[in-house]
XYZ file of C-alpha atoms in Angstrom:
625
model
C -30.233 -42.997 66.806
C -27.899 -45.120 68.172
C -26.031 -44.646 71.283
C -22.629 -45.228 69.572
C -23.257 -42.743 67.024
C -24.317 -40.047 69.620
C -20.877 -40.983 71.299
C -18.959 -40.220 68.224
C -20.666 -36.819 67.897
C -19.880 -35.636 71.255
C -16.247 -36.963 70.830
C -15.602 -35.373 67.775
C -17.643 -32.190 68.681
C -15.257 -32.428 71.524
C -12.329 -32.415 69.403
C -13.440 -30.209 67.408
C -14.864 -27.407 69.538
C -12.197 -27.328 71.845
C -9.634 -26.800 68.534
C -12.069 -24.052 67.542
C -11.863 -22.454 70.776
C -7.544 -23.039 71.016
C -7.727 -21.124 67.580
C -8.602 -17.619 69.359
C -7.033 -18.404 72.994
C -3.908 -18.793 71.089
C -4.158 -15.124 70.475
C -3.162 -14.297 74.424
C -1.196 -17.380 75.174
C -3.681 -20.003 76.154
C -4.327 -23.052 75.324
C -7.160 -25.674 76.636
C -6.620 -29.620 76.513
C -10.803 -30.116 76.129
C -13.840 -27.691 76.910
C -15.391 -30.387 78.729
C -12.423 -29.524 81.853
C -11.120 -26.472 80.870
C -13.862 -24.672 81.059
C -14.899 -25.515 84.191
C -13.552 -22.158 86.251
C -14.819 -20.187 83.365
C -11.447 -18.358 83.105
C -10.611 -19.875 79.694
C -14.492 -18.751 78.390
C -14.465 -15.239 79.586
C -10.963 -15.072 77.597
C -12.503 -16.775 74.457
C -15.676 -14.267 74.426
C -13.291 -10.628 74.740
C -11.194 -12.325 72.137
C -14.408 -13.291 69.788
C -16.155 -10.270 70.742
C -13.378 -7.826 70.587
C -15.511 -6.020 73.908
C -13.426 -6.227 77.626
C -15.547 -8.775 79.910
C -15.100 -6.459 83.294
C -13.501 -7.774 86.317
C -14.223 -11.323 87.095
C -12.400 -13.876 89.637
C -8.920 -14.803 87.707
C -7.676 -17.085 90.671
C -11.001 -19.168 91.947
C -10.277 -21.216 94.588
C -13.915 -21.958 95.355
C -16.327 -24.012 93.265
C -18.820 -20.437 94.417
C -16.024 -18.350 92.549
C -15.885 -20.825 89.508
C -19.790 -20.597 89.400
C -19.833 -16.791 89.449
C -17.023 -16.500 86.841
C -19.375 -19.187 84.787
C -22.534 -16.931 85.590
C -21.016 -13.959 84.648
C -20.057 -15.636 81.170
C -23.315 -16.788 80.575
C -24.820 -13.361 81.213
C -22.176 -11.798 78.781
C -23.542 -14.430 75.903
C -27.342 -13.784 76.672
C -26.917 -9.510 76.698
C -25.522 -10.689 72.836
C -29.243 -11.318 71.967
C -28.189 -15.466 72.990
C -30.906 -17.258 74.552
C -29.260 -20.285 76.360
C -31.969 -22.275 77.388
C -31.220 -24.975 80.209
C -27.870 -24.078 80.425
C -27.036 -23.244 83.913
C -23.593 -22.246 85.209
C -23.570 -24.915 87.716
C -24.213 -27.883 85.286
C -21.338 -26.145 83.050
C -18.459 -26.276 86.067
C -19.869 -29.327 86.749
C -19.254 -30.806 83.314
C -22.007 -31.584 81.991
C -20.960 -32.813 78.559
C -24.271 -31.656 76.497
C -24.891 -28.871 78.191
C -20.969 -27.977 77.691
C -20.912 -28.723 73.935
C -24.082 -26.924 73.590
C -22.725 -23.808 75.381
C -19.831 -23.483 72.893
C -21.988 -24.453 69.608
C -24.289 -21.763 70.705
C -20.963 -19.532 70.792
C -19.883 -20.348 67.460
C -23.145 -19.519 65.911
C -23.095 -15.921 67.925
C -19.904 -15.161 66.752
C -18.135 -17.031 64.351
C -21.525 -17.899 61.976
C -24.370 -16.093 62.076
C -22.736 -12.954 60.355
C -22.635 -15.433 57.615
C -26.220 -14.900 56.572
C -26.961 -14.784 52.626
C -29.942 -13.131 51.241
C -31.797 -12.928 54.432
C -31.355 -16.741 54.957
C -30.403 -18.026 58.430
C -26.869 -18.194 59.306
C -26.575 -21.802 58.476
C -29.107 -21.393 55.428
C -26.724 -18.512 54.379
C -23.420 -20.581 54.582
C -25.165 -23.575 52.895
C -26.035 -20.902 50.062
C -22.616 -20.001 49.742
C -21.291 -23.579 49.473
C -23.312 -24.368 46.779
C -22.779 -21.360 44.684
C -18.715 -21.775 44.974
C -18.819 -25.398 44.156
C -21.002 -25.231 41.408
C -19.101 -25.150 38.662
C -17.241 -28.748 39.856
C -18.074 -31.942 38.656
C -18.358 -34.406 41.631
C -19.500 -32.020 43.932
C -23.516 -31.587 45.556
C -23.389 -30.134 48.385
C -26.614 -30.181 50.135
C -26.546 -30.042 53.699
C -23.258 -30.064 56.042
C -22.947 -33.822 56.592
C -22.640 -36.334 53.910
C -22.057 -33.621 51.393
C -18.866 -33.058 52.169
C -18.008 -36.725 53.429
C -15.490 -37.066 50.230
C -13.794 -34.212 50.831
C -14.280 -33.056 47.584
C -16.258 -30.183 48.226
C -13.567 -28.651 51.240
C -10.920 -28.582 47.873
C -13.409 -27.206 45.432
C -13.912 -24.558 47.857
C -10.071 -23.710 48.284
C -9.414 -24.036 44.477
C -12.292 -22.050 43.339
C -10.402 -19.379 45.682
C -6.742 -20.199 45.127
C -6.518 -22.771 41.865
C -2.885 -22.478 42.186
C -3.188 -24.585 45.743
C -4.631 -27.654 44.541
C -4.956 -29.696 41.126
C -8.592 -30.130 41.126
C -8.991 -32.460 38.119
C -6.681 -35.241 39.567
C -8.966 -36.027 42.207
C -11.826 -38.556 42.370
C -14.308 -39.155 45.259
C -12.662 -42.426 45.567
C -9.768 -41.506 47.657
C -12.065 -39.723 50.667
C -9.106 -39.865 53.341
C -6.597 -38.235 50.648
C -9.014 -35.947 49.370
C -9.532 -34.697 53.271
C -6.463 -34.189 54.279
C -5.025 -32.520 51.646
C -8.075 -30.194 51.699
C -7.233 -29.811 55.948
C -3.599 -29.393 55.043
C -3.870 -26.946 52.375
C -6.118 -24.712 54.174
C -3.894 -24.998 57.571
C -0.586 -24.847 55.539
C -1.642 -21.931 53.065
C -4.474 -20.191 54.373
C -3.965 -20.152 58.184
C -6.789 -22.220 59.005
C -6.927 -24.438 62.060
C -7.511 -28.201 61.759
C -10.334 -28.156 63.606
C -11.481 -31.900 62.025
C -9.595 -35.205 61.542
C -9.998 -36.971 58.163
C -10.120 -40.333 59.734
C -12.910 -39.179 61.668
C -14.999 -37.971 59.097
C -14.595 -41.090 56.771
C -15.039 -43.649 60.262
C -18.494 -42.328 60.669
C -21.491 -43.048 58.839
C -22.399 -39.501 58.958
C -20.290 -36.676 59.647
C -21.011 -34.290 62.461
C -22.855 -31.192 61.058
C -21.845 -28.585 63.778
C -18.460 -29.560 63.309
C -18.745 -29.230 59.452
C -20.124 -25.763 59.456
C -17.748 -25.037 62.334
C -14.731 -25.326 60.120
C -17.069 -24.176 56.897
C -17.561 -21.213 58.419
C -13.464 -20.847 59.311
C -13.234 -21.607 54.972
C -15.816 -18.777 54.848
C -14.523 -16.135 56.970
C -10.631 -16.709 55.027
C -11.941 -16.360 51.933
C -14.594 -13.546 52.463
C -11.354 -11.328 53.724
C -9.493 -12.408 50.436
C -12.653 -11.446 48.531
C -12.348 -7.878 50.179
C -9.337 -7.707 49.565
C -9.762 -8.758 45.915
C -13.041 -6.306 46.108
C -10.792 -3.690 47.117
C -8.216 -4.429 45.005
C -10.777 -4.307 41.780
C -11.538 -0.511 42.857
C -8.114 0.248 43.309
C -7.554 -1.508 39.858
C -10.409 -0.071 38.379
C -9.348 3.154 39.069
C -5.836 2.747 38.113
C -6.509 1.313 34.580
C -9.469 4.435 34.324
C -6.467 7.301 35.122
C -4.052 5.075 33.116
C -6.625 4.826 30.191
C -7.640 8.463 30.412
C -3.823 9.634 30.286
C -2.910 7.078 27.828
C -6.060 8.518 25.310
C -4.864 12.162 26.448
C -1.035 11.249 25.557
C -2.175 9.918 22.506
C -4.446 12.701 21.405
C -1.686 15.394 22.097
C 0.706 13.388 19.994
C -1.361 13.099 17.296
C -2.475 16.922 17.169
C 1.195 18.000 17.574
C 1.829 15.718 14.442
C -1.020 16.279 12.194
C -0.184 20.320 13.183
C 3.579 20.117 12.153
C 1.992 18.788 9.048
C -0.443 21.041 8.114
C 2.057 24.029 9.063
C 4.786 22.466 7.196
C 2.732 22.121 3.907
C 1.537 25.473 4.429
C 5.199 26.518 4.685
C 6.688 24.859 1.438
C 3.475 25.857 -0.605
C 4.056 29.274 0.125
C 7.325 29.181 -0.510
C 7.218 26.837 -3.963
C 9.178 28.521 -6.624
C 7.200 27.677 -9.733
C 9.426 25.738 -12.418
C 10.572 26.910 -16.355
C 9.144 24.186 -18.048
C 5.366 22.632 -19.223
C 6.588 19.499 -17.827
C 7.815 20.279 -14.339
C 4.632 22.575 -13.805
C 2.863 19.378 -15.351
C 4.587 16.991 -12.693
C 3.870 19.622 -9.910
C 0.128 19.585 -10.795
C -0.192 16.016 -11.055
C 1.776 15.958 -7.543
C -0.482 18.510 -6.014
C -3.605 16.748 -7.284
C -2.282 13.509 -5.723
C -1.456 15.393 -1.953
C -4.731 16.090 -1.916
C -6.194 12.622 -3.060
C -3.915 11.034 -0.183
C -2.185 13.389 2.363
C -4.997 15.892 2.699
C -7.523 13.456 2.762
C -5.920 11.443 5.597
C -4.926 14.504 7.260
C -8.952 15.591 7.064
C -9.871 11.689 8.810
C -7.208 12.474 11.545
C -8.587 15.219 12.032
C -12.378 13.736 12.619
C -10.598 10.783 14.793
C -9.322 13.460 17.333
C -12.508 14.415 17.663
C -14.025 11.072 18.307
C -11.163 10.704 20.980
C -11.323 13.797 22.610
C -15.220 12.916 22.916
C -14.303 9.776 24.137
C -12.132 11.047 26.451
C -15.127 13.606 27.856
C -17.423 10.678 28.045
C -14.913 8.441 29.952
C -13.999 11.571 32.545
C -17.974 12.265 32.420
C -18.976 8.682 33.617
C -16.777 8.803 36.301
C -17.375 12.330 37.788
C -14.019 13.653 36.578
C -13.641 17.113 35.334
C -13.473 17.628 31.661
C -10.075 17.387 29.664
C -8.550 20.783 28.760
C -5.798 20.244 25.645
C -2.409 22.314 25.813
C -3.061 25.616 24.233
C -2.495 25.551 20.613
C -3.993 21.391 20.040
C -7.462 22.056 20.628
C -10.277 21.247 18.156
C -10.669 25.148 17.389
C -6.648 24.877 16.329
C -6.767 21.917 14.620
C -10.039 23.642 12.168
C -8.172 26.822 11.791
C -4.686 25.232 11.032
C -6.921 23.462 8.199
C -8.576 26.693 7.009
C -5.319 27.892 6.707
C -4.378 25.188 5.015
C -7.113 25.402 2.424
C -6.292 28.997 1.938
C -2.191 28.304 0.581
C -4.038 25.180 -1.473
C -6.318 27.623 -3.279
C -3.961 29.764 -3.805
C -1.171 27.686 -4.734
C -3.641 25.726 -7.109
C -4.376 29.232 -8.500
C -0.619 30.370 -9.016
C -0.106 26.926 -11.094
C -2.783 27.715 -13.384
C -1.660 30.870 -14.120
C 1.663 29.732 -14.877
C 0.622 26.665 -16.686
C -1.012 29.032 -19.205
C 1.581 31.313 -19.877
C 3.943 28.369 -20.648
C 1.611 27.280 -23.240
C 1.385 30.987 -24.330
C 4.996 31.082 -24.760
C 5.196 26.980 -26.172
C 2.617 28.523 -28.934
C 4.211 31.594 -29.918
C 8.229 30.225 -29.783
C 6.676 27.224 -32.358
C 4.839 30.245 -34.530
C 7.944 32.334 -34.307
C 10.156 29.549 -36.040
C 7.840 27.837 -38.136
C 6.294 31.045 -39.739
C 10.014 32.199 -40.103
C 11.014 29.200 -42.359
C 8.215 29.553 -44.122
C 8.789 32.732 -45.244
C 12.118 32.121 -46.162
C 10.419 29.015 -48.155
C 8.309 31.461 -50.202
C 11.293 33.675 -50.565
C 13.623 31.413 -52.320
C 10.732 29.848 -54.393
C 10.111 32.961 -55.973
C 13.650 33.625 -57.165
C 12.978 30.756 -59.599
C 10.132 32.703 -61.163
C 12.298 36.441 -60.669
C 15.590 35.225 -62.407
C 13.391 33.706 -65.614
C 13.547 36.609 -67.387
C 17.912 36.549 -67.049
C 20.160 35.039 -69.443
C 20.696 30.992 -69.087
C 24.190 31.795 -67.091
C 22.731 34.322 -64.711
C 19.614 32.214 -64.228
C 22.267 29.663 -63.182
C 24.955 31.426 -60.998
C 21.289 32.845 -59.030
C 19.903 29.167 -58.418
C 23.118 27.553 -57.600
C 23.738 30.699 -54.780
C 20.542 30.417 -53.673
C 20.439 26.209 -53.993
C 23.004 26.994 -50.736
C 20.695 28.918 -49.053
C 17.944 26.265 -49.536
C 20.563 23.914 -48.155
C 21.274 25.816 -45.308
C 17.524 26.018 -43.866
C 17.463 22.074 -43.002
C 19.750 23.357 -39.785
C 16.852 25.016 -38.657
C 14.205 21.969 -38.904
C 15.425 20.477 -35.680
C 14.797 23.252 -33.586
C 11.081 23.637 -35.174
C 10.833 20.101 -34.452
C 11.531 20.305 -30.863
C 9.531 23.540 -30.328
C 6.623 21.117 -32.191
C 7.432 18.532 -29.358
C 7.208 20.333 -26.854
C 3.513 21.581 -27.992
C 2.471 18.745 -28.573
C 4.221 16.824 -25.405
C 2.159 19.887 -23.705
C -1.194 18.531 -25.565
C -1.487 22.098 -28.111
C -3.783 21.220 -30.985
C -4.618 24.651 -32.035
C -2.138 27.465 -32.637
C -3.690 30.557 -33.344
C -0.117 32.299 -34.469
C 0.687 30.141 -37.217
C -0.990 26.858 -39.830
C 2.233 25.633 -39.904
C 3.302 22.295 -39.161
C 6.615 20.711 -38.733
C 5.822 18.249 -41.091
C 4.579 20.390 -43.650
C 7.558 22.848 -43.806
C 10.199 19.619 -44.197
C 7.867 18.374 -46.847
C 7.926 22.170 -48.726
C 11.764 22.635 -47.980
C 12.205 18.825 -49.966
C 9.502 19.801 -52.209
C 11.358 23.097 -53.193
C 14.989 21.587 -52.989
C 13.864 19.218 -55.811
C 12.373 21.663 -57.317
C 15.612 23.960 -57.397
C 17.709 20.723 -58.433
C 15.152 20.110 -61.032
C 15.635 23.973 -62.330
C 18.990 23.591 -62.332
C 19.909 21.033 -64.080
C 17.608 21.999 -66.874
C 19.236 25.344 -67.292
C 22.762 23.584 -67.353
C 20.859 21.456 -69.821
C 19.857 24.638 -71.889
C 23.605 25.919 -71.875
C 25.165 22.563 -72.736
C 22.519 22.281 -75.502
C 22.736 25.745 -76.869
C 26.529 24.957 -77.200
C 25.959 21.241 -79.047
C 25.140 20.217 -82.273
C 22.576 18.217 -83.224
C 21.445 16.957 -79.502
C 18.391 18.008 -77.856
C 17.470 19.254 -74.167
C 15.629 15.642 -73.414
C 19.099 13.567 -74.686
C 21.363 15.872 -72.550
C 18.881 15.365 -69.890
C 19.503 11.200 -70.435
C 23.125 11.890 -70.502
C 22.877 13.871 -67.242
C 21.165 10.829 -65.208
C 23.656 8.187 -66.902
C 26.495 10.712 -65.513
C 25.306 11.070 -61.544
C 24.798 7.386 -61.934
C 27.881 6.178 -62.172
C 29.315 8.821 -60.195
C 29.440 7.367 -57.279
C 31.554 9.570 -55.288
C 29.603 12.451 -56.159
C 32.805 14.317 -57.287
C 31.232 15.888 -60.240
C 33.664 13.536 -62.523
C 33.966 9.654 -63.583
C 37.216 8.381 -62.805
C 38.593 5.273 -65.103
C 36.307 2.735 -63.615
C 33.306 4.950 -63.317
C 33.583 6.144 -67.028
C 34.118 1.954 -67.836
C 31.114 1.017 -65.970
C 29.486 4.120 -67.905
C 30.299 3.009 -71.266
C 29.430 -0.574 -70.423
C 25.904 0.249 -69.428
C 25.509 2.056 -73.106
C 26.939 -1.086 -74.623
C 29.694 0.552 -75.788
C 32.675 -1.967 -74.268
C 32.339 -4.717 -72.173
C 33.190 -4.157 -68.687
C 36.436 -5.458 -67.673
C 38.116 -5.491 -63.961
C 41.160 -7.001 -65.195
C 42.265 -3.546 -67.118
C 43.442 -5.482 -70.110
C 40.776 -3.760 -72.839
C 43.149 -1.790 -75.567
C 40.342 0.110 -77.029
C 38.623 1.492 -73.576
C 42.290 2.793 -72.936
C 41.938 4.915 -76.132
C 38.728 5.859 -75.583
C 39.522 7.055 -71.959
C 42.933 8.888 -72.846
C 40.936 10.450 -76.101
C 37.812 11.333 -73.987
C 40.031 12.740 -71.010
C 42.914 14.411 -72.820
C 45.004 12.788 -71.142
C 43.780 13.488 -67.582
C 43.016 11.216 -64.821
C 39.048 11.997 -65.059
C 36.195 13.093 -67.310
C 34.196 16.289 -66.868
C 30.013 15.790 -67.759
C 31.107 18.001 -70.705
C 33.503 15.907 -72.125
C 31.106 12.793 -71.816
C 28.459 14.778 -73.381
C 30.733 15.232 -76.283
C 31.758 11.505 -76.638
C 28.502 10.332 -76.402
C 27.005 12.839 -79.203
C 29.582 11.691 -81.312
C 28.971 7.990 -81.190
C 25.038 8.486 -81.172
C 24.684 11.148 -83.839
C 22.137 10.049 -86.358
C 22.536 10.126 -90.119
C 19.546 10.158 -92.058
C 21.590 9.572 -95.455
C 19.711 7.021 -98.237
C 22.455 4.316 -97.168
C 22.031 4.118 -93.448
C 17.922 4.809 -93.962
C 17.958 1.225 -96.206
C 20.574 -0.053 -93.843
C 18.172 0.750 -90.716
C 15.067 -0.783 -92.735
C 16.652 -3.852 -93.643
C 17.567 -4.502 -89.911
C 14.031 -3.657 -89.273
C 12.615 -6.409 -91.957
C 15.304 -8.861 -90.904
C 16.936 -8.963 -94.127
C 13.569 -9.726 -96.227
C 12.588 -6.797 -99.482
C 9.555 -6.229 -97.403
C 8.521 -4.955 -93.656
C 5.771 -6.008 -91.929
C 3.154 -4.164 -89.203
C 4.805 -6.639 -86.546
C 8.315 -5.977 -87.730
C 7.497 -2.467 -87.209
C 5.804 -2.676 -83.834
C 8.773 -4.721 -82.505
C 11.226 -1.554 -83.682
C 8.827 0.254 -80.891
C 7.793 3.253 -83.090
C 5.395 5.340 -81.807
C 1.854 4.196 -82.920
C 1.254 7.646 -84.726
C 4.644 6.604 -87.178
C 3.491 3.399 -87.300
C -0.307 4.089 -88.628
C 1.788 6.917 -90.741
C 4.413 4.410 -92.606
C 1.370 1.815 -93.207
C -0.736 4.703 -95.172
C 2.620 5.828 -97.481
C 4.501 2.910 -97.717
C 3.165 1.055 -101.268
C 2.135 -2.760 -100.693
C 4.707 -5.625 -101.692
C 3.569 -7.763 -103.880
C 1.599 -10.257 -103.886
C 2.591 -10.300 -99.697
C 0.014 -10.303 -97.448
C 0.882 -7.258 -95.263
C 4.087 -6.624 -96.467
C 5.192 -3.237 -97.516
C 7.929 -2.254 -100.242
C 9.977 0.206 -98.219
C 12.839 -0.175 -100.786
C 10.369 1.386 -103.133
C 9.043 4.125 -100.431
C 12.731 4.971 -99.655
C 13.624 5.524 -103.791
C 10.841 7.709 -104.003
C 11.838 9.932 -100.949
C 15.456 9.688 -101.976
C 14.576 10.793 -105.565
């Protein structure tokens, strides 16, 4: 090794060592230019070991005057470091007040491992081992960084700031720096660490980057200050972790025991207050409502009841959580308020179940006595018209036996009646809704249906209309001459034809349109027809309308039939078209019945020499004879 090199080491263990020892005489208001003079009357040493040592040194010689009192001052120093379990070997106090430059700079190396390093010691490693160990482990994680031993490892100065920012990344921008810029690199490590951790500058950038190899005592010398900073943070941080840790474990535990008391308190102001409004649920009038209620009760306990049931299991998961939690760490168990236990919670829900059943009971009940009552009020009506039906059906059969105007004056009183019933068919017709809106197939009071009794009461009011007018029929007939019940029954529907109004008369235009139909006049809006206006005035006697009986009596007398000789031939020789003889065609086209027709073709001689043709000139002599 070179003697130059050797030189640099002792002047920057010089440096640096003397900065280390300034660091702690600082403390009691000393301060030391270099060990290698300042030491000499051992004053500043015996200072620098109480202060490192934290133990008084005794009394010693504060004012030598002597190089004898210097030595024993030195002596006593030396003894003070070896009773530390320090072996100094070849270091004498004599060579130390004399300055001896090795021995000196060994003295206070020695020193710094005592004190300031070899508590440093990592899994049973030595002291510098130990610190290397720690080094390694901290910087780790950085790219650019290896550090190895205390010397060329941390030449670049990269490791010093990954140490600081893997403590405090706030302090220094890590990923800006290359290994390029060594002198920056240093002293903004040195500068940091002075300026924001309190740690001396026991080492001069220029001098690390100047030498081929940087002084390893001196490197672990201000390592070690790096070490000791940061190891107090970490207890601190350490402590502040338990601290922490304890906090968030009581904040946790009350937060879980807030929130389980909430949520008992709420799911118990729910179960009582269902338990209240089912026992006080008035039950409703109507099918539907009790319907609706059932529906809504089924539904509570598809969705309330069922949730209320998992809140139920989840406060007992938390409450066992929060056991477990206070369990793990020692704590005495969790105690709910009185009232939000588990036991509550179960017999608030037994409770609960109890109202449902009998609430679910209660609707039932009601449910079938409404359909009791939906049955019988549909029964009571229905079977009601019914017999009222039958009743009035009968009288048509009872009043047979009375003379045609009786008969009449009977149907047309009781006609009214018959009338009168349809008033009721919209009440049966609800009271059928409602069954059926309340899903009643069978009805054990009655066979009625709603349907059925309109289609009788129609039934029967034709029926009655029918009877009726055949009786009026009767009397109108038994009053005429020569007109039968089935052409007063033709005149009848050619009357309520045309009367529109329904007024039981035809008025001018009504009788018109009449007569028109028959192909009596031609109709005529304009009013200018002569011989309808005698016809009406004849018809009417001179009123303003015509009664059915008067247009009976005009229509028998233009339809009569005469059956004299004259009109038979007349009515023949239309028949035959004019020719002496009638054919089988000409007599189908008349539209006789087929009976009169085979009867005329067996009586009526043959014509000549006339294929098919019959001499009803000959027939009618011979009948006429």
């Amino acid at each position: 090794m070179s003697s130059d090199l050797v030189a640099q080491w002792e002047r920057m263990q010089t440096q640096t060592f003397s900065r280390w020892v300034n660091s702690h005489l600082m403390k009691r208001g000393l301060k030391l230019e270099s060990i290698l003079t300042d030491l000499k009357d051992g004053i500043n040493l015996i200072n620098l070991l109480e202060i490192i040592s934290d133990e008084s040194f005794g009394p010693y010689n504060k004012n030598p005057k002597l190089k004898i009192h210097s030595i024993e001052n030195m002596g006593r120093a030396l003894k003070f470091i070896q009773n530390h379990d320090v072996k100094l070997a070849s270091i004498g106090a004599e060579e130390i007040v004399d300055g001896n430059v090795k021995l000196t700079l060994g003295l206070i190396w020695t020193v710094i491992l005592r004190f300031a390093i070899v508590g440093l010691s990592e899994e049973g490693l030595s002291a510098k081992e130990g610190l290397l160990l720690w080094c390694r482990r901290k910087t780790e994680p950085y790219d650019n960084v290896d550090v190895k031993d205390f010397t060329n490892s941390f030449a670049d100065g990269l490791a010093f700031c990954a140490l600081i920012h893997r403590h405090r990344p706030d302090l220094i921008d890590y990923a800006s720096l290359t290994g390029e810029d060594r002198l920056g690199n240093l002293n903004l490590a040195f500068n940091v660490a002075h300026e924001h951790l309190g740690v001396s500058k026991l080492l001069d950038a220029e001098d690390i980057v100047n030498m081929p190899k940087p002084d390893e005592r001196c490197i672990m010398t201000y390592v070690a200050q790096l070490y000791n900073v940061f190891s107090s943070l970490d207890k601190v941080e350490a402590a502040g972790r338990r601290v922490a840790k304890l906090v968030e474990f009581a904040k946790s535990v009350s937060e879980l025991s807030n929130d389980y008391e909430n949520r008992a308190s709420l799911l118990l102001s729910s179960i009582l207050r269902k338990i209240d409004n089912l026992s006080a649920y008035v039950l409703p009038e109507t099918y539907a409502l009790t319907k609706a209620e059932i529906v809504a009760f089924r539904a509570y306990l598809k969705n309330d009841k069922r949730q209320w049931i998992g809140d139920q299991e989840d406060l007992a998961l938390l409450y066992s959580s929060i056991q477990a939690k206070l369990k793990t760490n020692s704590r005495p168990p969790y105690s709910p308020p009185e009232g939000k236990d588990l036991q509550a919670i179960e017999a608030s829900l037994e409770a609960l179940n109890a109202a449902e059943l009998n609430h679910r009971n209660r609707l039932n009940e009601h449910l079938r006595r409404i359909l009791e009552h939906l049955r019988k009020s549909f029964a009571t009506l229905a079977n009601s018209f019914d017999d009222q039906l039958h009743a009035l059906k009968s009288v048509i059969a009872d009043v047979s036996s009375l003379d045609l105007q009786t008969q009449l004056d009977t149907l047309q009183a009781k006609q009214v009646e018959l009338a009168g019933l349809v008033d009721l068919l919209p009440a049966i017709q609800s009271a059928e809704d409602l069954c059926n809106a309340a899903n009643i197939e069978d009805n054990e009071y009655t066979n009625q249906t709603f349907d059925d009794l309109e289609f009788a009461h129609a039934r029967l009011t034709k029926t009655y209309a029918k009877q009726i007018n055949f009786i009026q029929n009767q009397i109108i007939a038994s009053q005429a001459v020569d007109v039968s019940p089935e052409q007063l029954e033709e005149f009848k529907e050619s009357f309520n034809h045309f009367d529109r109004d329904r007024d039981g008369t035809l008025s001018r235009l009504e009788f018109k349109s009449a007569l028109s139909g028959l192909g009596v006049v031609e109709l005529d809006f304009e009013g200018g027809d002569k011989r309808f206006d005698v016809i009406f005035q004849k018809v009417s006697a001179g009123g303003e309308t015509i009664s059915f009986n008067q247009f009976v009596e005009y229509l028998i007398s233009i339809s009569k039939d005469d059956t004299s000789e004259a009109t038979i031939r007349q009515s023949f020789d239309v028949l035959s078209g004019g020719k002496d003889f009638i054919t089988l065609d000409d007599l189908r086209i008349a539209q006789l019945p087929q009976s009169q027709i085979d009867y005329l073709t067996s009586v009526i001689p043959p014509f000549g020499s006339v294929e098919g043709g019959l001499d009803y000139k000959a027939w009618i002599s011979a009948n006429f004879a």
